[in-house]
């Protein structure tokens, strides 16, 4: 797959934006200032509702809450849904949170000081079906042992009101302080970390969360709901005509597996325990990589007659044959491209009903050339698909340009701005 010049730095949080956003964050989450730009442009006011149907780690929702605006998010990946939910729970008493965490940390530290237990005195490890899901070498035995002791202490001494914050702090520590993972932006394994001060790092993170909570208590009551659901099936999730604006970034057709980026913390926290659970999760995600394509997938039929998608997929197939690429994954490149755009059509159709007439939408998407370097102008195609469903296309704004390392081609990352027309119109096909 392609690698890109400098997108990670561009996604870095500004210091003034750190509060809550940095509790736990995807490496490629979009920046809060982008959300602010479109809230302002759409004139979103208090009393209105903003939806992020691919809310990831909750950037849109947190930014809305900071500005006193109600929001809803949809996210199928459990670790991202947990992150969004915890980042939107500002009702926790910060002092009580720290006091509880301190008690958990003390219990975990005592157990660690006593050394590994059991007759064999072995370090704790994950059950085999869970361990099999990890990237090889993602975490070394000693840091893993510490993480598991802390996780189990949390389970034993857990209090419901602190559970999400404490688990999210642990997820952050697992990735940034205990693991051997590196993000660049694709996840990989770096030099092994032989040991780590996991309990101390976790306590620091909980304190930082508590410090943020102290500043935010006055806005805790502004509604924000996170649904762990499939964004291609929104119609029954939200009330008709309830959403005033959408600000979101769906996956891109770039062969990136979001469940891989978040695999380590998902497995350690018990959110994904074996292959069948991983498969069930992938089946409810928009198809954007060939490792999550299934025989019964049908979203491709929704774009079967789209001229540009036909042209691109024919070009991918031609190039594949010309290059003699015959692996199962390579054979799937054309199909995953159709499934990706078909999934977006299903999403946009199911969204129609929940939008207030006149609602405005911002979709951040990137051009890609991951499939044998055939250029996919994602924003332009998404705009055309939306127009066919009945949306108005207001603009395609340039957010930034990246360079594909393989071809040096300019890849545009764009914001497709749409509107559900204000006039009453019948629902488009598939909207109900
Ligand atoms: C580009 S990321 C969004 C990042 C987000 N803007 C943030 O700030 O963290 C896309 C997200 O869409 C989620 N996703 C993919 N398919 C989905 C589906 N069918 N329903 C709900 N969420 C989905 C992925 O799990 C991922 O978290």
CSV table of C-alpha atoms and ligand atoms in Angstrom, one decimal:
chain,number,residue,atom,x,y,z
A,1,UNK,CA,0.0,0.0,0.0
A,2,UNK,CA,1.0,3.6,-0.4
A,3,UNK,CA,2.7,5.5,2.3
A,4,UNK,CA,2.2,9.3,2.5
A,5,UNK,CA,4.4,12.2,3.2
A,6,UNK,CA,3.7,14.0,6.5
A,7,UNK,CA,0.0,13.4,7.3
A,8,UNK,CA,0.8,12.4,10.9
A,9,UNK,CA,2.3,15.8,11.8
A,10,UNK,CA,-0.6,17.5,10.1
A,11,UNK,CA,-3.0,15.6,12.4
A,12,UNK,CA,-1.2,16.4,15.6
A,13,UNK,CA,-3.3,18.1,18.2
A,14,UNK,CA,-2.6,21.8,18.8
A,15,UNK,CA,-1.7,22.3,22.5
A,16,UNK,CA,-4.8,24.4,23.0
A,17,UNK,CA,-6.9,21.5,21.7
A,18,UNK,CA,-5.5,18.8,23.9
A,19,UNK,CA,-8.2,18.8,26.6
A,20,UNK,CA,-10.2,15.6,26.3
A,21,UNK,CA,-9.2,15.0,22.7
A,22,UNK,CA,-5.9,13.5,23.8
A,23,UNK,CA,-7.4,11.0,26.3
A,24,UNK,CA,-7.2,8.4,23.5
A,25,UNK,CA,-7.0,9.2,19.8
A,26,UNK,CA,-6.5,7.5,16.5
A,27,UNK,CA,-3.3,8.4,14.8
A,28,UNK,CA,-5.2,9.7,11.8
A,29,UNK,CA,-8.2,11.2,13.6
A,30,UNK,CA,-9.1,14.6,11.9
A,31,UNK,CA,-8.1,17.7,13.8
A,32,UNK,CA,-10.6,19.6,16.0
A,33,UNK,CA,-10.1,22.8,14.1
A,34,UNK,CA,-11.6,21.2,11.0
A,35,UNK,CA,-14.7,20.4,13.0
A,36,UNK,CA,-14.9,24.1,14.2
A,37,UNK,CA,-14.5,25.3,10.6
A,38,UNK,CA,-17.6,23.4,9.5
A,39,UNK,CA,-19.7,24.1,12.6
A,40,UNK,CA,-19.1,27.8,11.9
A,41,UNK,CA,-19.7,27.5,8.2
A,42,UNK,CA,-23.0,25.7,8.7
A,43,UNK,CA,-24.0,28.1,11.4
A,44,UNK,CA,-24.7,25.3,13.8
A,45,UNK,CA,-26.2,26.8,17.0
A,46,UNK,CA,-27.1,25.5,20.5
A,47,UNK,CA,-30.3,23.5,20.4
A,48,UNK,CA,-29.3,21.8,17.2
A,49,UNK,CA,-28.0,18.2,16.8
A,50,UNK,CA,-24.7,17.3,15.0
A,51,UNK,CA,-24.2,13.7,13.9
A,52,UNK,CA,-20.9,11.9,13.2
A,53,UNK,CA,-21.8,8.5,11.7
A,54,UNK,CA,-18.2,7.3,11.6
A,55,UNK,CA,-17.2,9.0,14.9
A,56,UNK,CA,-14.0,7.0,15.7
A,57,UNK,CA,-12.5,8.4,18.8
A,58,UNK,CA,-15.1,11.2,19.0
A,59,UNK,CA,-13.3,14.4,17.7
A,60,UNK,CA,-16.6,15.8,16.3
A,61,UNK,CA,-18.6,15.0,19.4
A,62,UNK,CA,-16.0,16.4,21.9
A,63,UNK,CA,-15.7,19.6,19.8
A,64,UNK,CA,-19.5,20.0,19.7
A,65,UNK,CA,-19.8,19.6,23.5
A,66,UNK,CA,-17.0,22.1,24.1
A,67,UNK,CA,-19.1,24.6,22.1
A,68,UNK,CA,-22.4,23.7,23.9
A,69,UNK,CA,-23.8,21.8,20.9
A,70,UNK,CA,-25.6,18.4,21.2
A,71,UNK,CA,-24.2,15.5,19.2
A,72,UNK,CA,-24.6,11.9,18.3
A,73,UNK,CA,-22.0,9.5,17.1
A,74,UNK,CA,-22.1,6.1,15.4
A,75,UNK,CA,-19.1,3.8,15.6
A,76,UNK,CA,-18.9,0.0,15.2
A,77,UNK,CA,-15.3,-0.6,16.5
A,78,UNK,CA,-15.8,-1.3,20.2
A,79,UNK,CA,-12.5,0.4,21.3
A,80,UNK,CA,-13.4,3.6,19.4
A,81,UNK,CA,-17.0,3.5,20.7
A,82,UNK,CA,-15.6,3.1,24.2
A,83,UNK,CA,-13.2,6.1,23.6
A,84,UNK,CA,-16.1,8.3,22.3
A,85,UNK,CA,-18.4,7.3,25.2
A,86,UNK,CA,-15.7,7.9,27.9
A,87,UNK,CA,-14.6,11.2,26.3
A,88,UNK,CA,-18.3,12.4,26.4
A,89,UNK,CA,-18.8,11.5,30.1
A,90,UNK,CA,-17.9,14.7,31.9
A,91,UNK,CA,-20.2,14.0,34.9
A,92,UNK,CA,-17.6,12.0,36.9
A,93,UNK,CA,-16.3,13.5,40.1
A,94,UNK,CA,-12.6,14.1,39.4
A,95,UNK,CA,-11.5,13.7,43.0
A,96,UNK,CA,-13.4,10.5,43.5
A,97,UNK,CA,-12.0,9.2,40.2
A,98,UNK,CA,-8.4,9.8,41.3
A,99,UNK,CA,-9.1,8.3,44.8
A,100,UNK,CA,-10.5,5.2,43.3
A,101,UNK,CA,-7.7,4.8,40.8
A,102,UNK,CA,-5.2,5.2,43.6
A,103,UNK,CA,-6.7,2.3,45.4
A,104,UNK,CA,-6.7,0.1,42.2
A,105,UNK,CA,-3.0,1.2,41.6
A,106,UNK,CA,-2.0,0.3,45.1
A,107,UNK,CA,-3.6,-3.2,44.8
A,108,UNK,CA,-1.9,-3.8,41.4
A,109,UNK,CA,1.5,-2.5,42.7
A,110,UNK,CA,1.3,-4.8,45.7
A,111,UNK,CA,0.6,-7.8,43.5
A,112,UNK,CA,3.4,-6.9,41.1
A,113,UNK,CA,5.8,-6.5,44.1
A,114,UNK,CA,4.9,-10.0,45.3
A,115,UNK,CA,6.0,-11.3,41.9
A,116,UNK,CA,4.3,-13.7,39.5
A,117,UNK,CA,1.9,-16.1,41.3
A,118,UNK,CA,0.9,-19.7,40.9
A,119,UNK,CA,3.1,-22.8,41.3
A,120,UNK,CA,5.1,-22.0,38.2
A,121,UNK,CA,5.4,-18.4,39.0
A,122,UNK,CA,4.9,-17.5,35.4
A,123,UNK,CA,4.3,-14.0,34.0
A,124,UNK,CA,0.6,-13.5,33.1
A,125,UNK,CA,-0.2,-13.9,29.4
A,126,UNK,CA,-3.3,-13.7,27.2
A,127,UNK,CA,-5.3,-16.8,26.3
A,128,UNK,CA,-4.1,-18.4,23.0
A,129,UNK,CA,-7.1,-17.4,20.8
A,130,UNK,CA,-6.7,-13.8,22.0
A,131,UNK,CA,-2.9,-13.8,21.6
A,132,UNK,CA,-3.2,-15.1,18.1
A,133,UNK,CA,-5.0,-11.9,17.0
A,134,UNK,CA,-2.0,-9.6,17.9
A,135,UNK,CA,0.7,-8.4,15.6
A,136,UNK,CA,3.8,-10.5,16.4
A,137,UNK,CA,5.9,-8.7,19.0
A,138,UNK,CA,3.4,-5.9,19.7
A,139,UNK,CA,4.1,-6.1,23.4
A,140,UNK,CA,7.0,-7.7,25.4
A,141,UNK,CA,6.2,-10.2,28.2
A,142,UNK,CA,7.0,-8.0,31.2
A,143,UNK,CA,5.0,-5.0,30.2
A,144,UNK,CA,2.2,-7.3,29.2
A,145,UNK,CA,2.3,-8.9,32.7
A,146,UNK,CA,2.0,-5.5,34.3
A,147,UNK,CA,-0.8,-4.5,32.1
A,148,UNK,CA,-2.7,-7.7,32.8
A,149,UNK,CA,-2.2,-7.4,36.6
A,150,UNK,CA,-3.6,-3.8,36.4
A,151,UNK,CA,-6.5,-4.8,34.2
A,152,UNK,CA,-7.5,-7.6,36.6
A,153,UNK,CA,-7.2,-5.3,39.6
A,154,UNK,CA,-9.5,-2.9,37.7
A,155,UNK,CA,-12.0,-5.7,37.1
A,156,UNK,CA,-11.9,-6.8,40.8
A,157,UNK,CA,-12.1,-3.3,42.3
A,158,UNK,CA,-14.1,-1.7,39.5
A,159,UNK,CA,-16.8,0.9,40.1
A,160,UNK,CA,-19.2,1.4,37.2
A,161,UNK,CA,-19.0,5.2,37.3
A,162,UNK,CA,-15.2,5.2,36.7
A,163,UNK,CA,-14.9,2.2,34.5
A,164,UNK,CA,-14.9,3.8,31.1
A,165,UNK,CA,-12.3,6.5,32.0
A,166,UNK,CA,-10.1,4.0,33.8
A,167,UNK,CA,-10.2,1.5,30.9
A,168,UNK,CA,-9.6,4.3,28.4
A,169,UNK,CA,-6.5,5.5,30.4
A,170,UNK,CA,-5.3,1.9,30.3
A,171,UNK,CA,-5.8,1.7,26.5
A,172,UNK,CA,-3.7,4.8,26.1
A,173,UNK,CA,-1.0,3.4,28.3
A,174,UNK,CA,-1.0,0.1,26.6
A,175,UNK,CA,-0.3,1.7,23.2
A,176,UNK,CA,2.0,4.6,24.2
A,177,UNK,CA,3.9,3.4,27.3
A,178,UNK,CA,3.8,-0.4,27.3
A,179,UNK,CA,3.7,-1.6,23.7
A,180,UNK,CA,6.4,-1.9,21.0
A,181,UNK,CA,4.0,-0.4,18.4
A,182,UNK,CA,4.9,2.5,16.1
A,183,UNK,CA,2.6,4.5,14.0
A,184,UNK,CA,3.8,6.0,10.8
A,185,UNK,CA,0.7,6.2,10.0
A,186,UNK,CA,0.3,2.5,9.5
A,187,UNK,CA,0.9,0.4,12.6
A,188,UNK,CA,4.1,-1.5,12.8
A,189,UNK,CA,6.3,-3.1,15.5
A,190,UNK,CA,9.4,-1.2,16.6
A,191,UNK,CA,12.3,-2.1,18.9
A,192,UNK,CA,11.1,-4.1,21.9
A,193,UNK,CA,10.5,-2.4,25.2
A,194,UNK,CA,11.8,-4.8,27.8
A,195,UNK,CA,10.0,-3.3,30.7
A,196,UNK,CA,7.7,-0.3,31.5
A,197,UNK,CA,6.3,1.4,34.6
A,198,UNK,CA,2.7,0.7,33.7
A,199,UNK,CA,1.0,1.4,36.9
A,200,UNK,CA,2.7,4.8,37.3
A,201,UNK,CA,1.9,5.8,33.7
A,202,UNK,CA,-1.7,4.8,34.2
A,203,UNK,CA,-2.0,6.8,37.3
A,204,UNK,CA,-0.6,9.9,35.5
A,205,UNK,CA,-3.1,9.4,32.7
A,206,UNK,CA,-6.0,9.1,35.1
A,207,UNK,CA,-4.8,12.3,36.9
A,208,UNK,CA,-4.6,14.1,33.5
A,209,UNK,CA,-8.2,13.0,32.7
A,210,UNK,CA,-9.4,14.2,36.1
A,211,UNK,CA,-7.7,17.6,35.6
A,212,UNK,CA,-9.6,18.0,32.3
A,213,UNK,CA,-12.9,17.0,34.0
A,214,UNK,CA,-12.4,19.8,36.5
A,215,UNK,CA,-12.5,22.3,33.7
A,216,UNK,CA,-15.5,20.9,31.9
A,217,UNK,CA,-18.1,20.1,34.6
A,218,UNK,CA,-20.3,23.1,33.5
A,219,UNK,CA,-20.9,21.6,30.1
A,220,UNK,CA,-21.4,18.0,31.3
A,221,UNK,CA,-25.2,18.0,30.7
A,222,UNK,CA,-25.1,18.9,27.0
A,223,UNK,CA,-26.4,15.8,25.3
A,224,UNK,CA,-24.1,13.4,23.4
A,225,UNK,CA,-25.0,9.9,22.6
A,226,UNK,CA,-22.7,7.2,21.1
A,227,UNK,CA,-24.3,4.3,19.3
A,228,UNK,CA,-22.2,1.1,18.7
A,229,UNK,CA,-23.8,0.4,15.4
A,230,UNK,CA,-23.4,0.2,11.6
A,231,UNK,CA,-23.5,3.6,9.8
A,232,UNK,CA,-25.0,1.9,6.8
A,233,UNK,CA,-28.2,1.3,8.9
A,234,UNK,CA,-29.1,4.6,10.5
A,235,UNK,CA,-32.7,4.9,9.6
A,236,UNK,CA,-34.0,3.1,12.8
A,237,UNK,CA,-31.3,4.5,15.1
A,238,UNK,CA,-32.2,8.1,15.1
A,239,UNK,CA,-35.5,10.0,15.0
A,240,UNK,CA,-36.7,11.2,11.5
A,241,UNK,CA,-35.6,14.7,10.6
A,242,UNK,CA,-33.7,15.1,13.9
A,243,UNK,CA,-30.1,15.8,12.6
A,244,UNK,CA,-29.2,19.4,11.6
A,245,UNK,CA,-25.6,18.8,10.4
A,246,UNK,CA,-23.2,15.9,9.8
A,247,UNK,CA,-19.4,16.3,10.2
A,248,UNK,CA,-17.5,13.1,9.6
A,249,UNK,CA,-14.7,11.2,8.0
A,250,UNK,CA,-15.5,7.7,6.8
A,251,UNK,CA,-12.7,5.2,6.1
A,252,UNK,CA,-10.9,5.7,2.8
A,253,UNK,CA,-10.4,3.0,0.1
A,254,UNK,CA,-6.8,2.5,1.1
A,255,UNK,CA,-6.4,-1.0,2.3
A,256,UNK,CA,-6.1,0.2,5.9
A,257,UNK,CA,-7.6,-2.1,8.5
A,258,UNK,CA,-8.8,0.0,11.5
A,259,UNK,CA,-9.2,-3.1,13.6
A,260,UNK,CA,-5.5,-3.8,13.2
A,261,UNK,CA,-4.5,-0.3,14.3
A,262,UNK,CA,-6.4,-0.8,17.5
A,263,UNK,CA,-5.9,-4.5,17.9
A,264,UNK,CA,-3.6,-4.7,20.9
A,265,UNK,CA,-5.7,-2.6,23.3
A,266,UNK,CA,-8.9,-4.1,22.0
A,267,UNK,CA,-7.7,-7.6,22.8
A,268,UNK,CA,-6.2,-6.8,26.2
A,269,UNK,CA,-9.4,-5.0,27.3
A,270,UNK,CA,-11.4,-8.1,26.2
A,271,UNK,CA,-13.3,-6.2,23.5
A,272,UNK,CA,-12.2,-8.7,20.9
A,273,UNK,CA,-11.4,-12.2,22.2
A,274,UNK,CA,-11.0,-14.5,19.2
A,275,UNK,CA,-11.2,-14.8,15.4
A,276,UNK,CA,-15.0,-15.1,15.3
A,277,UNK,CA,-15.5,-11.9,17.2
A,278,UNK,CA,-13.1,-10.1,15.0
A,279,UNK,CA,-14.9,-11.4,11.9
A,280,UNK,CA,-18.3,-10.3,13.3
A,281,UNK,CA,-16.8,-6.8,13.8
A,282,UNK,CA,-15.3,-6.6,10.4
A,283,UNK,CA,-18.6,-7.6,8.8
A,284,UNK,CA,-20.2,-4.5,10.1
A,285,UNK,CA,-17.6,-2.1,8.9
A,286,UNK,CA,-17.5,-0.3,5.6
A,287,UNK,CA,-15.4,-2.4,3.3
A,288,UNK,CA,-12.1,-0.5,2.8
A,289,UNK,CA,-9.5,-3.3,2.7
A,290,UNK,CA,-9.3,-6.8,1.1
A,291,UNK,CA,-8.9,-8.5,4.5
A,292,UNK,CA,-12.5,-7.8,5.3
A,293,UNK,CA,-14.4,-8.9,2.2
A,294,UNK,CA,-17.0,-11.6,2.5
A,295,UNK,CA,-18.7,-13.9,0.1
A,296,UNK,CA,-22.2,-12.6,1.0
A,297,UNK,CA,-21.3,-8.9,0.6
A,298,UNK,CA,-23.7,-7.1,-1.7
A,299,UNK,CA,-23.0,-3.4,-1.4
A,300,UNK,CA,-21.2,-3.6,-4.7
A,301,UNK,CA,-24.5,-4.0,-6.5
A,302,UNK,CA,-25.5,-0.4,-5.5
A,303,UNK,CA,-22.8,1.0,-7.8
A,304,UNK,CA,-22.7,-1.5,-10.5
A,305,UNK,CA,-23.7,1.0,-13.2
A,306,UNK,CA,-21.6,4.0,-12.1
A,307,UNK,CA,-19.3,4.9,-15.0
A,308,UNK,CA,-16.3,6.2,-13.1
A,309,UNK,CA,-16.3,3.3,-10.6
A,310,UNK,CA,-16.6,0.9,-13.6
A,311,UNK,CA,-13.7,2.7,-15.3
A,312,UNK,CA,-11.5,2.5,-12.2
A,313,UNK,CA,-12.2,-1.1,-11.4
A,314,UNK,CA,-11.6,-2.1,-15.0
A,315,UNK,CA,-8.2,-0.3,-14.9
A,316,UNK,CA,-7.3,-2.1,-11.6
A,317,UNK,CA,-8.1,-5.4,-13.2
A,318,UNK,CA,-6.2,-4.6,-16.4
A,319,UNK,CA,-3.2,-3.6,-14.4
A,320,UNK,CA,-3.4,-6.6,-12.2
A,321,UNK,CA,-3.4,-9.0,-15.2
A,322,UNK,CA,-0.7,-7.1,-16.9
A,323,UNK,CA,1.5,-7.3,-13.8
A,324,UNK,CA,0.7,-11.0,-13.3
A,325,UNK,CA,-0.6,-10.4,-9.8
A,326,UNK,CA,-2.7,-13.4,-8.8
A,327,UNK,CA,-2.9,-13.5,-5.0
A,328,UNK,CA,-6.3,-13.7,-3.4
A,329,UNK,CA,-6.0,-10.2,-2.0
A,330,UNK,CA,-4.9,-8.7,-5.4
A,331,UNK,CA,-7.8,-10.4,-7.1
A,332,UNK,CA,-10.1,-8.6,-4.6
A,333,UNK,CA,-8.9,-5.0,-5.3
A,334,UNK,CA,-11.6,-4.2,-7.9
A,335,UNK,CA,-14.4,-5.8,-5.8
A,336,UNK,CA,-13.4,-4.0,-2.6
A,337,UNK,CA,-13.4,-0.7,-4.4
A,338,UNK,CA,-17.0,-1.4,-5.5
A,339,UNK,CA,-18.0,-2.6,-2.0
A,340,UNK,CA,-16.5,0.6,-0.5
A,341,UNK,CA,-18.5,3.0,-2.7
A,342,UNK,CA,-21.6,0.8,-2.5
A,343,UNK,CA,-21.4,0.9,1.3
A,344,UNK,CA,-21.2,4.7,1.2
A,345,UNK,CA,-24.3,4.7,-1.0
A,346,UNK,CA,-26.1,2.6,1.6
A,347,UNK,CA,-25.0,4.9,4.4
A,348,UNK,CA,-26.1,8.1,2.6
A,349,UNK,CA,-29.5,6.5,1.7
A,350,UNK,CA,-30.1,5.4,5.3
A,351,UNK,CA,-29.1,8.9,6.5
A,352,UNK,CA,-31.6,10.8,4.4
A,353,UNK,CA,-34.6,10.1,6.7
A,354,UNK,CA,-32.9,11.2,9.9
A,355,UNK,CA,-31.8,14.5,8.3
A,356,UNK,CA,-33.8,17.7,8.7
A,357,UNK,CA,-34.6,19.1,5.3
A,358,UNK,CA,-31.9,21.7,4.6
A,359,UNK,CA,-29.3,19.8,6.8
A,360,UNK,CA,-25.7,20.3,5.7
A,361,UNK,CA,-23.0,17.7,5.7
A,362,UNK,CA,-19.2,17.6,5.6
A,363,UNK,CA,-17.4,14.4,4.5
A,364,UNK,CA,-13.6,14.4,4.8
A,365,UNK,CA,-12.2,11.8,2.4
A,366,UNK,CA,-8.9,11.3,0.6
A,367,UNK,CA,-7.9,10.3,-2.9
A,368,UNK,CA,-6.1,7.0,-2.9
A,369,UNK,CA,-3.9,5.0,-5.2
A,370,UNK,CA,-3.4,1.9,-3.0
A,371,UNK,CA,-4.7,-0.6,-5.6
A,372,UNK,CA,-1.9,-1.1,-8.1
A,373,UNK,CA,-1.5,2.7,-8.2
A,374,UNK,CA,-4.8,3.3,-10.0
A,375,UNK,CA,-5.9,6.8,-8.9
A,376,UNK,CA,-9.3,6.8,-7.0
A,377,UNK,CA,-10.6,10.4,-6.7
A,378,UNK,CA,-12.7,9.5,-3.6
A,379,UNK,CA,-14.2,13.0,-3.0
A,380,UNK,CA,-15.4,13.5,-6.6
A,381,UNK,CA,-17.0,10.0,-6.7
A,382,UNK,CA,-18.6,10.4,-3.3
A,383,UNK,CA,-20.1,13.8,-4.5
A,384,UNK,CA,-21.5,12.2,-7.6
A,385,UNK,CA,-23.0,9.3,-5.7
A,386,UNK,CA,-24.6,11.7,-3.2
A,387,UNK,CA,-26.0,13.8,-6.1
A,388,UNK,CA,-27.6,10.7,-7.6
A,389,UNK,CA,-29.3,9.9,-4.3
A,390,UNK,CA,-30.8,13.4,-4.2
A,391,UNK,CA,-28.3,15.5,-2.1
A,392,UNK,CA,-27.1,18.8,-3.4
A,393,UNK,CA,-23.3,19.1,-3.7
A,394,UNK,CA,-22.3,22.6,-2.4
A,395,UNK,CA,-18.6,22.3,-2.7
A,396,UNK,CA,-15.6,20.1,-2.6
A,397,UNK,CA,-13.0,21.9,-0.5
A,398,UNK,CA,-9.4,21.1,-0.4
A,399,UNK,CA,-8.3,20.2,3.1
A,400,UNK,CA,-4.7,19.3,2.2
A,401,UNK,CA,-2.6,17.5,-0.4
A,402,UNK,CA,-0.4,14.5,0.3
A,403,UNK,CA,2.1,12.8,-2.0
A,404,UNK,CA,1.9,9.1,-2.8
A,405,UNK,CA,5.4,7.9,-2.1
A,406,UNK,CA,5.3,5.3,-4.9
A,407,UNK,CA,4.2,7.6,-7.8
A,408,UNK,CA,4.8,11.1,-6.3
A,409,UNK,CA,1.2,11.7,-7.5
A,410,UNK,CA,-0.7,14.4,-5.6
A,411,UNK,CA,-3.4,12.9,-3.4
A,412,UNK,CA,-6.1,15.4,-2.4
A,413,UNK,CA,-7.7,15.1,1.0
A,414,UNK,CA,-11.0,16.9,0.6
A,415,UNK,CA,-14.2,17.9,2.4
A,416,UNK,CA,-17.3,17.1,0.3
A,417,UNK,CA,-20.0,19.5,1.4
A,418,UNK,CA,-23.6,18.3,0.8
A,419,UNK,CA,-27.0,19.5,1.6
A,420,UNK,CA,-30.3,17.6,2.0
A,421,UNK,CA,-32.5,19.9,-0.1
A,422,UNK,CA,-34.9,22.0,2.0
A,423,UNK,CA,-37.9,21.2,-0.1
A,424,UNK,CA,-39.9,18.2,0.9
A,425,UNK,CA,-38.9,15.4,-1.4
A,426,UNK,CA,-39.8,11.7,-1.4
A,427,UNK,CA,-37.1,9.5,0.1
A,428,UNK,CA,-34.6,8.2,-2.3
A,429,UNK,CA,-34.5,4.5,-3.1
A,430,UNK,CA,-33.3,2.5,-0.2
A,431,UNK,CA,-33.7,5.2,2.4
A,432,UNK,CA,-36.2,3.3,4.5
B,1,LIG,C1,-11.5,7.9,9.6
B,1,LIG,S1,-12.0,7.1,11.0
B,1,LIG,C2,-12.9,8.4,11.8
B,1,LIG,C3,-11.9,9.1,12.8
B,1,LIG,C4,-12.7,10.1,13.6
B,1,LIG,N1,-12.9,11.3,12.8
B,1,LIG,C5,-11.9,10.5,14.8
B,1,LIG,O1,-11.7,11.7,15.0
B,1,LIG,O2,-11.4,9.6,15.5
B,1,LIG,C6,-13.4,6.1,10.4
B,1,LIG,C7,-14.1,5.3,11.5
B,1,LIG,O3,-15.3,4.7,10.9
B,1,LIG,C8,-15.5,3.5,11.6
B,1,LIG,N2,-16.4,2.7,10.7
B,1,LIG,C9,-16.1,2.0,9.6
B,1,LIG,N3,-17.2,1.4,9.1
B,1,LIG,C10,-18.2,1.7,9.9
B,1,LIG,C11,-19.6,1.4,9.9
B,1,LIG,N4,-20.1,0.6,8.9
B,1,LIG,N5,-20.3,1.9,10.9
B,1,LIG,C12,-19.8,2.7,11.9
B,1,LIG,N6,-18.5,3.0,11.9
B,1,LIG,C13,-17.7,2.5,11.0
B,1,LIG,C14,-14.1,2.9,11.8
B,1,LIG,O4,-14.1,2.0,12.9
B,1,LIG,C15,-13.3,4.2,12.1
B,1,LIG,O5,-13.3,4.4,13.5
